Short mmCIF file of C-alpha atoms in Angstrom, two decimals:
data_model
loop_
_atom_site.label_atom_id
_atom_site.label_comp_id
_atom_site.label_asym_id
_atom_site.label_seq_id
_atom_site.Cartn_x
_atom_site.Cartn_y
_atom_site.Cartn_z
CA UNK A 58 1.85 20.06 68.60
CA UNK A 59 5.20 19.20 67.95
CA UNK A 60 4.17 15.20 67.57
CA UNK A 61 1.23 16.06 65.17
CA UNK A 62 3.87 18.09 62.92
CA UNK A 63 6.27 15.87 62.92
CA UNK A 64 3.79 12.85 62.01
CA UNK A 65 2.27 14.97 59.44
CA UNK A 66 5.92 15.10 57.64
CA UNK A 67 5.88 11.35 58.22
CA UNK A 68 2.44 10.71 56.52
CA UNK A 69 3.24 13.10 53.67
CA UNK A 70 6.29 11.35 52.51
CA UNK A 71 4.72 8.09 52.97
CA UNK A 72 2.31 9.10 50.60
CA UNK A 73 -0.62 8.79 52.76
CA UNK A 74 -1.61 12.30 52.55
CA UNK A 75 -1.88 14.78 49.71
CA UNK A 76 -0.39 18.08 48.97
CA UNK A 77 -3.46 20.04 49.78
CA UNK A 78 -3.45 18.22 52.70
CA UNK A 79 -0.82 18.94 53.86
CA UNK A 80 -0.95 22.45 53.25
CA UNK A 81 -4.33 22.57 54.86
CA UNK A 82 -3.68 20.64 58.38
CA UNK A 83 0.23 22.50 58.25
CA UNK A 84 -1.55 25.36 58.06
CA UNK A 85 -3.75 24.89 61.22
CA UNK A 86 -0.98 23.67 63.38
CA UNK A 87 1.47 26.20 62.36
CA UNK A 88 -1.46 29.08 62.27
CA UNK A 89 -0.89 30.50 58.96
CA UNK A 90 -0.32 29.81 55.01
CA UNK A 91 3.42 31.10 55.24
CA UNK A 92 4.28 28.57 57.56
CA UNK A 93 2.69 25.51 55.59
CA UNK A 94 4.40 26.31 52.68
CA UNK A 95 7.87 26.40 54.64
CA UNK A 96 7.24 23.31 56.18
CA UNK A 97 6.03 21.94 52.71
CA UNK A 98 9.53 22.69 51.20
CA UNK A 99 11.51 21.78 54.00
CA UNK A 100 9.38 17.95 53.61
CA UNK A 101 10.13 18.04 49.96
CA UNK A 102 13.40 18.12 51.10
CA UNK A 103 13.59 21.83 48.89
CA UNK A 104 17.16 23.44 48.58
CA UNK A 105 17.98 24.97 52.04
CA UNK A 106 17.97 28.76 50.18
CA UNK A 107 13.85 28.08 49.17
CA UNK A 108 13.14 27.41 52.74
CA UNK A 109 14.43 30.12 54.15
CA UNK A 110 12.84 32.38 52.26
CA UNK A 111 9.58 30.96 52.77
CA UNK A 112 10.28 30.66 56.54
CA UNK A 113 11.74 34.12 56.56
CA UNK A 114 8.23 35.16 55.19
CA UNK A 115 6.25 33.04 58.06
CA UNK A 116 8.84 34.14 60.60
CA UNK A 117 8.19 37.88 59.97
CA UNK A 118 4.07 37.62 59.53
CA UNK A 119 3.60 35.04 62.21
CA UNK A 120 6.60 34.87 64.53
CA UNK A 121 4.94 32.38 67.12
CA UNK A 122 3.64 29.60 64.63
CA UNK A 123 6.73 29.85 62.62
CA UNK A 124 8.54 29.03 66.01
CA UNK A 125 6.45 25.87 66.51
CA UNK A 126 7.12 24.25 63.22
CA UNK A 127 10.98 24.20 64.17
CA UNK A 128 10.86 20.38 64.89
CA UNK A 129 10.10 19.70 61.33
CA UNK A 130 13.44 21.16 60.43
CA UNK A 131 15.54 18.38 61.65
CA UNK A 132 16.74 17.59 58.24
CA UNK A 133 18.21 21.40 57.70
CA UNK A 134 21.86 21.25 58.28
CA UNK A 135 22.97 24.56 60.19
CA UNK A 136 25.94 26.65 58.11
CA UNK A 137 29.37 25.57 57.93
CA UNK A 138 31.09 27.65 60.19
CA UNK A 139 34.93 29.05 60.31
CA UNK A 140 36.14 30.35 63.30
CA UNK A 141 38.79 32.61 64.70
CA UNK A 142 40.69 34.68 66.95
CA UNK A 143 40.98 38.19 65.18
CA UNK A 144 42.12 41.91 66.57
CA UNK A 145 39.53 44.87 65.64
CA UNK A 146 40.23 48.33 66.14
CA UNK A 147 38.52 50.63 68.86
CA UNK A 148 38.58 54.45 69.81
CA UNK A 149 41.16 54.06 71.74
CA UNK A 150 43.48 50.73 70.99
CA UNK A 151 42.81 47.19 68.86
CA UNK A 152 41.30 44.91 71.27
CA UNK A 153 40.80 40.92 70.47
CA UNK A 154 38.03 39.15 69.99
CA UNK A 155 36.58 35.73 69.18
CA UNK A 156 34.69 35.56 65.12
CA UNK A 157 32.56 32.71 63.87
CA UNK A 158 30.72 32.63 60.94
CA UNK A 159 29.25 30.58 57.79
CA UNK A 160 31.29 29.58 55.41
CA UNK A 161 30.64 31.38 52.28
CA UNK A 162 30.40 35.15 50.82
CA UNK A 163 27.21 35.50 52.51
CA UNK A 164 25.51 38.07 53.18
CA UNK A 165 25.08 37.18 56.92
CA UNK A 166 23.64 39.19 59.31
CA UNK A 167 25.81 40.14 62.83
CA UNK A 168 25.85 39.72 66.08
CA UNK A 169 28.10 40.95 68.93
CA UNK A 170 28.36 38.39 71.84
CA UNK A 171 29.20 40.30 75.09
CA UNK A 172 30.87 37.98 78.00
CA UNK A 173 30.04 36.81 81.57
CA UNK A 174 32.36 38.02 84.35
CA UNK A 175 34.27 34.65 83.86
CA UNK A 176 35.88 36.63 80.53
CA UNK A 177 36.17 35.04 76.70
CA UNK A 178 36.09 31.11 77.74
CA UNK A 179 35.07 28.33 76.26
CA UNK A 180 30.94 28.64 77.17
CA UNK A 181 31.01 32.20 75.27
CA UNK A 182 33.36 30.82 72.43
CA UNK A 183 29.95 28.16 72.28
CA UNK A 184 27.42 30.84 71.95
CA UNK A 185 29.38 32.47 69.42
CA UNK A 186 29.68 29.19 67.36
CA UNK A 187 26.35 28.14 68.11
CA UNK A 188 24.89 31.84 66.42
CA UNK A 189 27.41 31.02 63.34
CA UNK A 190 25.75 28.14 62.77
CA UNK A 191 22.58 29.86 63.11
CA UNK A 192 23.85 32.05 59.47
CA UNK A 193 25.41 34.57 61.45
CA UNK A 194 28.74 36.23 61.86
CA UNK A 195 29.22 36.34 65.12
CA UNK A 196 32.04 38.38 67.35
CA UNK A 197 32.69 37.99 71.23
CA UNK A 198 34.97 41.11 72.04
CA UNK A 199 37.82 39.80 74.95
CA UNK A 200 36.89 42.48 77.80
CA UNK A 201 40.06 40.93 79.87
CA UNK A 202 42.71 40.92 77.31
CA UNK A 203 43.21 37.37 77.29
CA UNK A 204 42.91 36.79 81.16
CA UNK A 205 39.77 33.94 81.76
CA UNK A 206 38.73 33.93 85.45
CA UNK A 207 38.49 30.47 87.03
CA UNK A 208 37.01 31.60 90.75
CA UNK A 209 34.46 33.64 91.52
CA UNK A 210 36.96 35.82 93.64
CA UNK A 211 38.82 36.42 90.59
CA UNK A 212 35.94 37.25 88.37
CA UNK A 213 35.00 39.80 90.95
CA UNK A 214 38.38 41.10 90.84
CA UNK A 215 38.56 41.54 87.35
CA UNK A 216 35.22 42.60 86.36
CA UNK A 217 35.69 45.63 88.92
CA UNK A 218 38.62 46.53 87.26
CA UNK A 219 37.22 47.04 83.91
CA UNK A 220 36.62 50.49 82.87
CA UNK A 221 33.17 50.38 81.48
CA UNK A 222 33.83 53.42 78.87
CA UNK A 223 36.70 50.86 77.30
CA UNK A 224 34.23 48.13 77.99
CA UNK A 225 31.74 49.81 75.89
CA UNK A 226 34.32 51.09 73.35
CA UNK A 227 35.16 47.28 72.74
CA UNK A 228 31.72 46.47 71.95
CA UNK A 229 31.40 49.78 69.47
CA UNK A 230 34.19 48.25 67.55
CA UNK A 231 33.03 45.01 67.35
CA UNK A 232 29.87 46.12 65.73
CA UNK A 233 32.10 48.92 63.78
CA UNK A 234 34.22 45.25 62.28
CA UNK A 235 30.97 43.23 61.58
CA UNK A 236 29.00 46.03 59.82
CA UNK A 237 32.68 46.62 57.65
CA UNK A 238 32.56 43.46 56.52
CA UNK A 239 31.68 42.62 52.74
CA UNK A 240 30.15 39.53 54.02
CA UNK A 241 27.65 41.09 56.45
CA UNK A 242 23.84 42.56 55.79
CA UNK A 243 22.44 44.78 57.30
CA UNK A 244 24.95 47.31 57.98
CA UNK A 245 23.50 46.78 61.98
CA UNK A 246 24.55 44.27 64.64
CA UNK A 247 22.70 42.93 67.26
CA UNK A 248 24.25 42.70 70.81
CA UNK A 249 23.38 39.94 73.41
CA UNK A 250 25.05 39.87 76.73
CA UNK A 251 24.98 37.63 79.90
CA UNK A 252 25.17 38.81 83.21
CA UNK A 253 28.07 41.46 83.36
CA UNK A 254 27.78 41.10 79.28
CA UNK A 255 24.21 41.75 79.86
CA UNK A 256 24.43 44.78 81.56
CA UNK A 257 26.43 46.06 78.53
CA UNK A 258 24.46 45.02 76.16
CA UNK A 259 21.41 47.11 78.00
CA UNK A 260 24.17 50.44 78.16
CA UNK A 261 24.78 49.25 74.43
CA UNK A 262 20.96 50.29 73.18
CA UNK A 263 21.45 53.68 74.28
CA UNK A 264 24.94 54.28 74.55
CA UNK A 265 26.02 52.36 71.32
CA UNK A 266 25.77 53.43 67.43
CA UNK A 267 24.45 51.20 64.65
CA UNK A 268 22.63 48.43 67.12
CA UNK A 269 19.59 46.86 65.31
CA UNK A 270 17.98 44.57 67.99
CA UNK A 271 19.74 43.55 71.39
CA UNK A 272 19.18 40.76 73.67
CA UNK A 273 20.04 40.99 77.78
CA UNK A 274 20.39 37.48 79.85
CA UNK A 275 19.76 38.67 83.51
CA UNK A 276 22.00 42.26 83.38
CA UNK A 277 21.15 42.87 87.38
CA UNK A 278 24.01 45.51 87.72
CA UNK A 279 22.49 47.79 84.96
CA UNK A 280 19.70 50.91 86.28
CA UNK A 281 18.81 52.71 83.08
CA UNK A 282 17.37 55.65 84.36
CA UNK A 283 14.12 57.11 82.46
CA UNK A 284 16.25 59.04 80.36
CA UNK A 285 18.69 55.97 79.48
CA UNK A 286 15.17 54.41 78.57
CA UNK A 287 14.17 57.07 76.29
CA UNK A 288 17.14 57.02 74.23
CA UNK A 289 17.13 53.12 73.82
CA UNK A 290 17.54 52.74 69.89
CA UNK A 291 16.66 49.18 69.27
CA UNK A 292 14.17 46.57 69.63
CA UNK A 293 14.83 44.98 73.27
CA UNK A 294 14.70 41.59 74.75
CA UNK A 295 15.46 41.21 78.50
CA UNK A 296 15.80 38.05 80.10
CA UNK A 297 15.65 37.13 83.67
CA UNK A 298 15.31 34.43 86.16
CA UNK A 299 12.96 34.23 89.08
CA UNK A 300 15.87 33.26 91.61
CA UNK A 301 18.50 36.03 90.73
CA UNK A 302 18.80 39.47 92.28
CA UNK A 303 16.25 41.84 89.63
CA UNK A 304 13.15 41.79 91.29
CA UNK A 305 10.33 40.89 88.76
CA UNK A 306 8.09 44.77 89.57
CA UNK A 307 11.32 46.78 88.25
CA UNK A 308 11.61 44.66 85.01
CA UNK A 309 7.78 45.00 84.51
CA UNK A 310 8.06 48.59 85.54
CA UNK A 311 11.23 48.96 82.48
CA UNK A 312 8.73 47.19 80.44
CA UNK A 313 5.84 49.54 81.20
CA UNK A 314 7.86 52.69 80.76
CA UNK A 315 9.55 51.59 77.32
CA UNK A 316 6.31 50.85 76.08
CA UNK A 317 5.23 54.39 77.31
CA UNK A 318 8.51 55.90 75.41
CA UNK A 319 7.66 54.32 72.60
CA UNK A 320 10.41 51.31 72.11
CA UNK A 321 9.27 47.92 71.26
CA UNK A 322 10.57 45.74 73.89
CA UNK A 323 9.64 41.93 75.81
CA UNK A 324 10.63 41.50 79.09
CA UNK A 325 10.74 37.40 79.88
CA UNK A 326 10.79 36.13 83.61
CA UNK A 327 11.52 32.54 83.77
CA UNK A 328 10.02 31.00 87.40
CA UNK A 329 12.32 28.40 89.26
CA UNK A 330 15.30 29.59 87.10
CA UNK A 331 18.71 30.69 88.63
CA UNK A 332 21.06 33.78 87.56
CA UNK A 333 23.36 32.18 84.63
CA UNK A 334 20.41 29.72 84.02
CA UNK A 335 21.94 29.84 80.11
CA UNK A 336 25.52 28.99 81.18
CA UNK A 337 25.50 24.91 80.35
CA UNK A 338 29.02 24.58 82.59
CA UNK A 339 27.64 25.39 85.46
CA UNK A 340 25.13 24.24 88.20
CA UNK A 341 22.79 26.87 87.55
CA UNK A 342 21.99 25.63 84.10
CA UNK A 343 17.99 25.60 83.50
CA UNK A 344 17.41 23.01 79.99
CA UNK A 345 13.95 24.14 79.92
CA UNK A 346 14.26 28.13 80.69
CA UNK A 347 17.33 27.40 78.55
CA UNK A 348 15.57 26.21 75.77
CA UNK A 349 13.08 28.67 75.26
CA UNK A 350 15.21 31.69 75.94
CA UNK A 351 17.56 30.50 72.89
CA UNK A 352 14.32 29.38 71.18
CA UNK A 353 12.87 33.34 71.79
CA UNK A 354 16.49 35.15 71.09
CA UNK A 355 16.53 33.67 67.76
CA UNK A 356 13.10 34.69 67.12
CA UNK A 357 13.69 38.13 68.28
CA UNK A 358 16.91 38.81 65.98
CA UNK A 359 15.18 36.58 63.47
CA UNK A 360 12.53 39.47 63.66
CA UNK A 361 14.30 42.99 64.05
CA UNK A 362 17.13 42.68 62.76
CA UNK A 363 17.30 40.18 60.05
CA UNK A 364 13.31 40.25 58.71
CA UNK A 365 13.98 42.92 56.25
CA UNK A 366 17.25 42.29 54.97
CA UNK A 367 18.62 39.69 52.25
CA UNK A 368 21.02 37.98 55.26
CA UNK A 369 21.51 34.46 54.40
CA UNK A 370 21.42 31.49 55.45
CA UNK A 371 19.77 30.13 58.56
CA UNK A 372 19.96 33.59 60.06
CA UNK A 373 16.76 34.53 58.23
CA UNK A 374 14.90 31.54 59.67
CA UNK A 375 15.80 32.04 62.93
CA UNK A 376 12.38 31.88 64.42
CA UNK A 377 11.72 28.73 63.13
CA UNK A 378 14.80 26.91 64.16
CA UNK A 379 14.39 26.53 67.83
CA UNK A 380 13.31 23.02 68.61
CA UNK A 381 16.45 21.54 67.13
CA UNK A 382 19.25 23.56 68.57
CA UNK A 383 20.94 22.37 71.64
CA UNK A 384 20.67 25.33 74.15
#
């Protein structure tokens, strides 16, 4: 599909097909009339502002064909992004954390990026970036203080030492900064979390205030009990990978109970993927499981948490972006 879209762009601009056209074949490969009309701006080569909205509007009716028309988009330039290190205030100290986000007054919607057991490095700093260029302000709360683990021995070490009540305190305030900001719509963050992060960002939907969608890479040390599950207070993605320690029954079984409780939820199991299949540093990195996990987070924040809101810019288009962003 993605060769017939992108060929239809082609023909269009070369004149060999119509408007109506295009609007009518766009709409059968994209599967709806919201999505042809984004993709019809974004070939007119429309200010990027227009074709968000109209993607916004095909994201939120038809999340899966707006995904598909992403390759089209190649021409969008993601948001200028400025980035820092910045100290945020918790229950119980200031704690330091990593901010990206577009350049501009915004709005932008928010995101909290919760860390591996490695700590703040360089492959979280990425994600953060990488969601800032997406439109959103993004904010990776430093667990560790500063301290970035280079072994495994010494992630161990320090992950065990972390007291999880601080741990979760640290991610409170980050959302508590983002929502503060004048630059930030809605007054809700999302969380996403790998491994150790991910397990946090699971405790997050029903420990956490002010959450409006979360995302969980492979959190294998996290057992919500049925409880836990009942008081989860956002929309929840959960990622894992086939070759990792979460057996695929208990996700399906968190799946099946949040769906009896009454919490819209996906649970994705990627086959032949590794734990830390995201992490693009190390050996376990899966492109393709990669790919379509970034490709389905954007979509799911795209959906929850920015669909109603007046976030701008490439935020609100998020399910339509993923064929042209590097995982």
């Amino acid at each position: 599909m993605e060769d017939q879209v992108q060929q239809l762009v082609t023909d269009f601009k070369a004149g060999k097909v119509t408007r109506r056209q295009f609007l009518q074949r766009a709409a059968l490969l994209l599967g709806g009339v919201a999505s042809a009309n984004a993709l019809l701006l974004a070939a007119n080569g429309a200010p990027f502002k227009q074709v968000i909205i109209a993607a916004n509007q095909a994201a939120t009716a038809e999340p899966t064909a707006a995904a598909t028309m992403a390759a089209t988009m190649s021409g969008t330039q993601a948001a200028d992004i400025e980035t820092s290190m910045i100290t945020f205030k918790t229950a119980t100290d200031n704690a330091p954390g990593y901010l990206a986000r577009p350049k501009g007054a915004g709005p932008f919607p928010s995101v909290v990026v919760i860390q591996e057991w490695w700590g703040l490095d360089d492959h979280i700093k990425s994600v953060v970036n990488r969601f800032a260029g997406q439109g959103y302000a993004a904010l990776a709360p430093d667990l560790y203080r500063g301290v970035v683990a280079k072994e495994p021995s010494d992630a161990q070490r320090l992950v065990m030492q972390v007291q999880m009540d601080q741990a979760l305190g640290d991610i409170q305030g980050a959302v508590n900064y983002l929502i503060a900001q004048d630059y930030v719509a809605p007054k809700k963050a999302g969380v996403i979390g790998f491994c150790f992060g991910g397990g946090l960002a699971i405790m997050s939907l029903y420990k956490a205030q002010n959450i409006g969608a979360a995302v969980s890479f492979y959190g294998n040390a996290t057992k919500p009990t049925d409880d836990d599950l009942k008081a989860v207070s956002a929309p929840w993605l959960g990622i894992y990978a086939e070759k990792d320690s979460v057996p695929e029954d208990q996700i399906r079984t968190w799946e099946s109970k949040l769906k009896e409780f009454g919490k819209t939820n996906q649970m994705l199991y990627y086959k032949g993927a590794q734990h830390a299949f995201f992490n693009d540093t190390r050996p376990s990195y899966n492109k393709e499981a990669a790919t379509d996990a970034w490709a389905k987070t954007l979509a799911w924040f795209g959906k929850y948490l920015t669909a109603d809101s007046t976030a701008t810019p490439a935020a609100t288009m998020a399910s339509t972006m993923a064929a042209t962003v590097k995982p």
